[in-house]
Short mmCIF file of C-alpha atoms and ligand atoms in Angstrom, two decimals:
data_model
loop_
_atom_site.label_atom_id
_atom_site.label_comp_id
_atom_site.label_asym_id
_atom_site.label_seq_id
_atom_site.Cartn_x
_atom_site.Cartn_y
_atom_site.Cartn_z
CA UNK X 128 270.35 30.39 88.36
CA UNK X 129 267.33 32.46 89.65
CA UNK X 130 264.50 32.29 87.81
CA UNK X 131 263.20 35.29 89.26
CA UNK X 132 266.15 37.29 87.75
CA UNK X 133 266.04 35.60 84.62
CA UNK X 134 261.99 36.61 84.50
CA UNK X 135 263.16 40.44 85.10
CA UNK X 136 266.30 40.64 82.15
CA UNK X 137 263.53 39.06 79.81
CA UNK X 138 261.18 41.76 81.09
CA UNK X 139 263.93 44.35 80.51
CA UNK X 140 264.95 42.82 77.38
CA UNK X 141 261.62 43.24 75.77
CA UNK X 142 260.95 46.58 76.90
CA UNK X 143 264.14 47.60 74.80
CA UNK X 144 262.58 45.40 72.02
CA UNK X 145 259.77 48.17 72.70
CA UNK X 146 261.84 50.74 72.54
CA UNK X 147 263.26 50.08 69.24
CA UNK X 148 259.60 49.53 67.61
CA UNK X 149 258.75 52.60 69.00
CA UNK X 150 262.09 54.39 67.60
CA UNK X 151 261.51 52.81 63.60
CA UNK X 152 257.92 53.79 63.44
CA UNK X 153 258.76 57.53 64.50
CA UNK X 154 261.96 57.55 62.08
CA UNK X 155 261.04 55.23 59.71
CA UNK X 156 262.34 51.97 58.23
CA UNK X 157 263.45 49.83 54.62
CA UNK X 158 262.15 46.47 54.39
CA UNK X 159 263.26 43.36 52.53
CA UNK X 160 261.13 40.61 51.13
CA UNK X 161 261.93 36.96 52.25
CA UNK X 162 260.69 34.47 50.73
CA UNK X 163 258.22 36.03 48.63
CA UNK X 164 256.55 39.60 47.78
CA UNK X 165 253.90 39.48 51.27
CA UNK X 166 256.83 37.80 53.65
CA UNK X 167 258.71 41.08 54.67
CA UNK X 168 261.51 41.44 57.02
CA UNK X 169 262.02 45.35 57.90
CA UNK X 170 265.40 47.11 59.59
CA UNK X 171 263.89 47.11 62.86
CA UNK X 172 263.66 43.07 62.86
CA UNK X 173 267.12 43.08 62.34
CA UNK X 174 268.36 45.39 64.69
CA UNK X 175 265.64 44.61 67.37
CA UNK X 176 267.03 41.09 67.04
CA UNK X 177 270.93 42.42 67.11
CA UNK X 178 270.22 43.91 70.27
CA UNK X 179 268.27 41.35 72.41
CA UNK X 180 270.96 39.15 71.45
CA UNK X 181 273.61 41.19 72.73
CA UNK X 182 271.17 42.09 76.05
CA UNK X 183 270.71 38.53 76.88
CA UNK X 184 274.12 37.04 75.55
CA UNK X 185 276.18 39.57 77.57
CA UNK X 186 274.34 38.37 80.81
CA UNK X 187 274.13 35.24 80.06
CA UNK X 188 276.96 34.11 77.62
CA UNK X 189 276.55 30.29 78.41
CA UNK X 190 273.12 30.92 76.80
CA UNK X 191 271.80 29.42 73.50
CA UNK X 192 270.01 31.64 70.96
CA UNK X 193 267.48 31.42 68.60
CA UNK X 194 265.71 34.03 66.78
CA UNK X 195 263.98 33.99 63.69
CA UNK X 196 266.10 36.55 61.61
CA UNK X 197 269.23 34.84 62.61
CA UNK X 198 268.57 31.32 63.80
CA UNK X 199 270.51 29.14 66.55
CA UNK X 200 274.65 28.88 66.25
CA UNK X 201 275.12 26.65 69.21
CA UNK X 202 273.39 24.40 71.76
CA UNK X 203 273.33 24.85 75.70
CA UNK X 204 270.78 23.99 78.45
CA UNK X 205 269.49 27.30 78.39
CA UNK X 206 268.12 28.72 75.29
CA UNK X 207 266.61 32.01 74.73
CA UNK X 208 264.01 31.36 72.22
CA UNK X 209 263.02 35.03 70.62
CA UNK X 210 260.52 36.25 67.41
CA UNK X 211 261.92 40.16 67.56
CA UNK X 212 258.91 41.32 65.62
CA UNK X 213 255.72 39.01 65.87
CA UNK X 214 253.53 40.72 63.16
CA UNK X 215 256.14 42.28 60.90
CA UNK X 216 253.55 43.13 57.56
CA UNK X 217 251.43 45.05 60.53
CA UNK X 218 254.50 46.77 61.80
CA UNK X 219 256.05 47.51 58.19
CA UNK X 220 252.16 49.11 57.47
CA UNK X 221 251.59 50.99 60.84
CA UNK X 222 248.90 48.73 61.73
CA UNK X 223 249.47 48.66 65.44
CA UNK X 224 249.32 45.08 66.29
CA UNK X 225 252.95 43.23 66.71
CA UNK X 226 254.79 42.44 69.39
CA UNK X 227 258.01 41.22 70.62
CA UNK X 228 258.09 37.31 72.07
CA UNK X 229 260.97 36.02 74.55
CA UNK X 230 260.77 32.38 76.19
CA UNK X 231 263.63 30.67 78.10
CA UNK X 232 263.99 26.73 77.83
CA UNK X 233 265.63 25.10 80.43
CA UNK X 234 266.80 21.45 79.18
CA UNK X 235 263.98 20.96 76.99
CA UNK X 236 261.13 22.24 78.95
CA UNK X 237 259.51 26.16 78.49
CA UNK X 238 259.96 27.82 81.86
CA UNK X 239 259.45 31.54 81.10
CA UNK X 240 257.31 33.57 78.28
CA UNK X 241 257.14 36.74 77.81
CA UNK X 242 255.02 38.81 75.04
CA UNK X 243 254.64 42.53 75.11
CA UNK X 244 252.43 44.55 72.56
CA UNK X 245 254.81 47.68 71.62
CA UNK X 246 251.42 49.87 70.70
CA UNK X 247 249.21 49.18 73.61
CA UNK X 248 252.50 48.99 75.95
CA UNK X 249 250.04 45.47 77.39
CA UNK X 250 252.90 42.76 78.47
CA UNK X 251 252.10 39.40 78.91
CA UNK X 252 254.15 37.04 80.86
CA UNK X 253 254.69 33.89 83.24
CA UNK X 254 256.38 31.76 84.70
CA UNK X 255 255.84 27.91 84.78
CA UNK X 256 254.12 26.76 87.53
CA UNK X 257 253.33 30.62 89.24
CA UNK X 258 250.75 32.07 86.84
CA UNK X 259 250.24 34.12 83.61
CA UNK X 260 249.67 38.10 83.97
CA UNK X 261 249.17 40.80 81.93
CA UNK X 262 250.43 44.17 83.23
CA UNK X 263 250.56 42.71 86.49
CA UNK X 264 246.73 41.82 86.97
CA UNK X 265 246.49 37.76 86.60
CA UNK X 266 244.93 36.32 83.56
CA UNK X 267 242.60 33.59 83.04
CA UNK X 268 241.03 32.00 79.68
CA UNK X 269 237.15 32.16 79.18
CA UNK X 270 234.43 30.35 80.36
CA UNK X 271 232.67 30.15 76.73
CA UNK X 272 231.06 26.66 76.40
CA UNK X 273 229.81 26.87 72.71
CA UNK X 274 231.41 27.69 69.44
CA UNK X 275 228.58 29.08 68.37
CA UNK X 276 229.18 32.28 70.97
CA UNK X 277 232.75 32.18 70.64
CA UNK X 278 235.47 34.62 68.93
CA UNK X 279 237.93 32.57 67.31
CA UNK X 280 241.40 33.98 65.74
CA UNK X 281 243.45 32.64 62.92
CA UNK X 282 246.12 33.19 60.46
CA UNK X 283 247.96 32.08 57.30
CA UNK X 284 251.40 31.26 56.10
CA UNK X 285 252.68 33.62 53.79
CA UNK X 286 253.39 30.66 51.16
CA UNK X 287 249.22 30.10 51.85
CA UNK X 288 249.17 29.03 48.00
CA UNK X 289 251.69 26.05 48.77
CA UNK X 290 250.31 25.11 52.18
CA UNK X 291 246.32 25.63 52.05
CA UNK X 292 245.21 23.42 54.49
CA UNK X 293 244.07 26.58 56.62
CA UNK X 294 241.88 27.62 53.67
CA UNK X 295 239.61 24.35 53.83
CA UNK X 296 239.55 24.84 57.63
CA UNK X 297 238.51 28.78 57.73
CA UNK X 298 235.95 27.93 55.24
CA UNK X 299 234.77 25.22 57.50
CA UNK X 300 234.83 27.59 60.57
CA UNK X 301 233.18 30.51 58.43
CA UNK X 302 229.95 27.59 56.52
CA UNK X 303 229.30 27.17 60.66
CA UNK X 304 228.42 30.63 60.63
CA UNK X 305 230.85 31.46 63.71
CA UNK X 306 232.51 34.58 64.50
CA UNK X 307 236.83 34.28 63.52
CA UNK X 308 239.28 37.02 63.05
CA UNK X 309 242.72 37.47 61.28
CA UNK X 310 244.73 39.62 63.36
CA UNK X 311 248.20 38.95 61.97
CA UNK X 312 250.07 38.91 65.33
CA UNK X 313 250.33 34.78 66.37
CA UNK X 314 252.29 35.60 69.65
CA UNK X 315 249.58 38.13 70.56
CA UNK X 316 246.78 36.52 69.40
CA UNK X 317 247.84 33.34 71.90
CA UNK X 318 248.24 35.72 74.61
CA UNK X 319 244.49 36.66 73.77
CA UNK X 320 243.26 33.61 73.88
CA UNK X 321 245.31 33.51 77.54
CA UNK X 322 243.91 36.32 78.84
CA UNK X 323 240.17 35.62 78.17
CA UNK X 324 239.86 38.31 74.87
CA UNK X 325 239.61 35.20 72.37
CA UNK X 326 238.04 31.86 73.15
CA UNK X 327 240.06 30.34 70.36
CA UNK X 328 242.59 30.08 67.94
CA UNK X 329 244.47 27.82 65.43
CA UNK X 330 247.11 28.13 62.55
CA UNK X 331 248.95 25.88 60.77
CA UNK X 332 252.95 25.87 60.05
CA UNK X 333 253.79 28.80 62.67
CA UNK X 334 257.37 28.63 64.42
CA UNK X 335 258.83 28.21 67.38
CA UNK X 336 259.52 32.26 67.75
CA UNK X 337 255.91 32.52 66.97
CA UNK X 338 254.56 30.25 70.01
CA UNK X 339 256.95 29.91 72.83
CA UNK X 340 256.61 33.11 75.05
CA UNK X 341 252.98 32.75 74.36
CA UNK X 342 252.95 29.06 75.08
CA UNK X 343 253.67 29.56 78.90
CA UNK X 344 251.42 32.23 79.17
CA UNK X 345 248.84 30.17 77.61
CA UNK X 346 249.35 27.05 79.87
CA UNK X 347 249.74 29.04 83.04
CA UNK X 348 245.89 30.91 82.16
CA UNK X 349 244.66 27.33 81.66
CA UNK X 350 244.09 27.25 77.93
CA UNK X 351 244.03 23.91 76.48
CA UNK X 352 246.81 23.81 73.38
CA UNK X 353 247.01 20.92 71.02
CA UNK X 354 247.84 19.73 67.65
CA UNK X 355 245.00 18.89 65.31
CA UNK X 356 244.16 15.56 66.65
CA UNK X 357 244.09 17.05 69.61
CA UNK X 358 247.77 15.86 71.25
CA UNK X 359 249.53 17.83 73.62
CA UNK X 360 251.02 20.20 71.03
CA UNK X 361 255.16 20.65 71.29
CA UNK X 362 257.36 23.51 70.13
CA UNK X 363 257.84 22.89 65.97
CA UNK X 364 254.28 20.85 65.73
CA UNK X 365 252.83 22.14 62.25
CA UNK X 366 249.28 22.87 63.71
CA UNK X 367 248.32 24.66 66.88
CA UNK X 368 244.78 24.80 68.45
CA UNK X 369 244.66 26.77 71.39
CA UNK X 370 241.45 27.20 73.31
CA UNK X 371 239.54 27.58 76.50
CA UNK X 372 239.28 23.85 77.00
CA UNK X 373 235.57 24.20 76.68
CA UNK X 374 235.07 24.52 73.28
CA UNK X 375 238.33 22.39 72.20
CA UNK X 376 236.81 19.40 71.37
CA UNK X 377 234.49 21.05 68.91
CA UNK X 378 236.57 23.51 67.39
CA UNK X 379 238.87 20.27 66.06
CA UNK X 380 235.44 18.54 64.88
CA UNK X 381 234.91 21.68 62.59
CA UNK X 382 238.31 22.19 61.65
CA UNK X 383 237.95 18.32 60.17
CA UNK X 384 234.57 18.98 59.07
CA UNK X 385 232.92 16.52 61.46
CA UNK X 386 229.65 17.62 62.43
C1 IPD B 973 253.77 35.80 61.43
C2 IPD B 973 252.61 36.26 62.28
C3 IPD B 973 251.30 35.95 61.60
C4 IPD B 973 251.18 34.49 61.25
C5 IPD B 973 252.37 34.03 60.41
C6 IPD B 973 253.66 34.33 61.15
P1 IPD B 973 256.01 37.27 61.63
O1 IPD B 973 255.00 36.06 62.10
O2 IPD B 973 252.61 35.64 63.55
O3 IPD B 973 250.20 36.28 62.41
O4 IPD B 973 249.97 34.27 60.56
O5 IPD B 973 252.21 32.65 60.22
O6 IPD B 973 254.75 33.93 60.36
O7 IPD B 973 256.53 36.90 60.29
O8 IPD B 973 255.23 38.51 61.63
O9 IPD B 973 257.05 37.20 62.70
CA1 CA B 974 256.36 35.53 64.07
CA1 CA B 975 259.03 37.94 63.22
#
């Protein structure tokens, strides 16, 4: 199968993810909570998931699907791997930052990402092995050699009280005196670090909808991305650093409070 045409329907399938965003924040929306008061899950996750299920599925109904409202019913080589909303509490409060994510796995291995920013209409893909863009131009991470000049991104779990880890390593990052923000979009705030906007990021306990569109964007701009002893991170690993390379080594010192 062409992987050139399978780029294009994820294009195509995220620009109706777009769409719908687009649609709910004109007409307006309910919203559920999940697991707990702050973890919401709004109409248009639903039906933005309903319907990039049924986009890809009907093209490709040998296809896998996972998606984080209504998880994976069967396996195949192929699996479409989608978050519908990335940054639903920004979405369900009109804070323009959330995006949808789509990546395709081939046998194991993340061949195509795709992230697009329904506010700024910015989309983010690639393509192992032919580059990461963003609205066509080609992307590249930073050249930053110091934390101490860097912009650094995070976020937090919404059960933060039960998993605090990223607490003791924000405060860690913030005693250092260096610069971090919170922007409550992971997929986005990868594609960031991709395109040379952040130098770094890091979270703890974020899903495989969070990180694998962004994950092949991030690879193909030349970001380094590990876990938090700094091995090659893979899809369901509970921490992600992802950085310029540069400044990898000593982000992880100061997330373990070494140095
Ligand atoms: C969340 C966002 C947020 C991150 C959370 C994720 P959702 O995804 O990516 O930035 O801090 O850990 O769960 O719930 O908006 O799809
Ligand atoms: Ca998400
Ligand atoms: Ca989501």
């Amino acid at each position: 199968m062409g992987m050139d045409a399978l780029l294009n329907d994820a294009i195509a399938a995220a620009r109706l993810a777009r769409g719908i965003h687009l649609y709910f924040q004109e007409k307006g929306f309910s919203t559920d909570t999940k697991t707990g008061p702050t973890d919401l899950v709004t109409q248009a996750d639903k039906e933005t998931e309903a319907a990039l299920k049924d986009f890809l599925l009907s093209r490709y109904p040998d296809h896998a699907f996972l998606g984080e409202e209504g998880g994976q019913e069967r396996e195949a080589e192929y699996r479409w791997i989608v978050d519908p909303i990335d940054g639903t509490v920004n979405f369900a409060h009109h804070f323009p930052f959330y995006a949808v994510s789509i990546a395709l796995e081939v046998r194991g291995e993340l061949e195509l990402g795709v992230v697009l920013d329904s506010s700024r209409d910015e989309l983010f893909w690639a393509r192992r092995g032919a580059g990461a863009y963003l609205n066509g131009r080609a992307i590249r991470v930073t050249k930053t050699s110091e934390l101490i000049g860097s912009l650094l991104a995070t976020g937090f779990p919404y059960d933060v009280k039960k998993d605090r880890e990223n607490l003791t390593y924000f405060e860690r990052v913030l005693q250092k005196g260096l610069t971090v923000r919170r922007p409550g979009a992971a997929a986005l705030d990868l594609c960031y670090v991709a395109a040379g906007r952040l130098d770094g990021f890091w979270e703890v306990k974020l899903k495989p909808w969070d990180v694998a569109g962004a994950l092949v964007v991030l690879r193909e701009a030349g970001a380094t991305v590990t876990g938090i002893e700094g091995e090659p991170y893979q899809l369901g690993n509970r921490y992600i650093v992802a950085t310029n390379g540069l400044i990898h080594d000593e982000l992880l010192d100061t997330l373990h409070g070494r140095g």
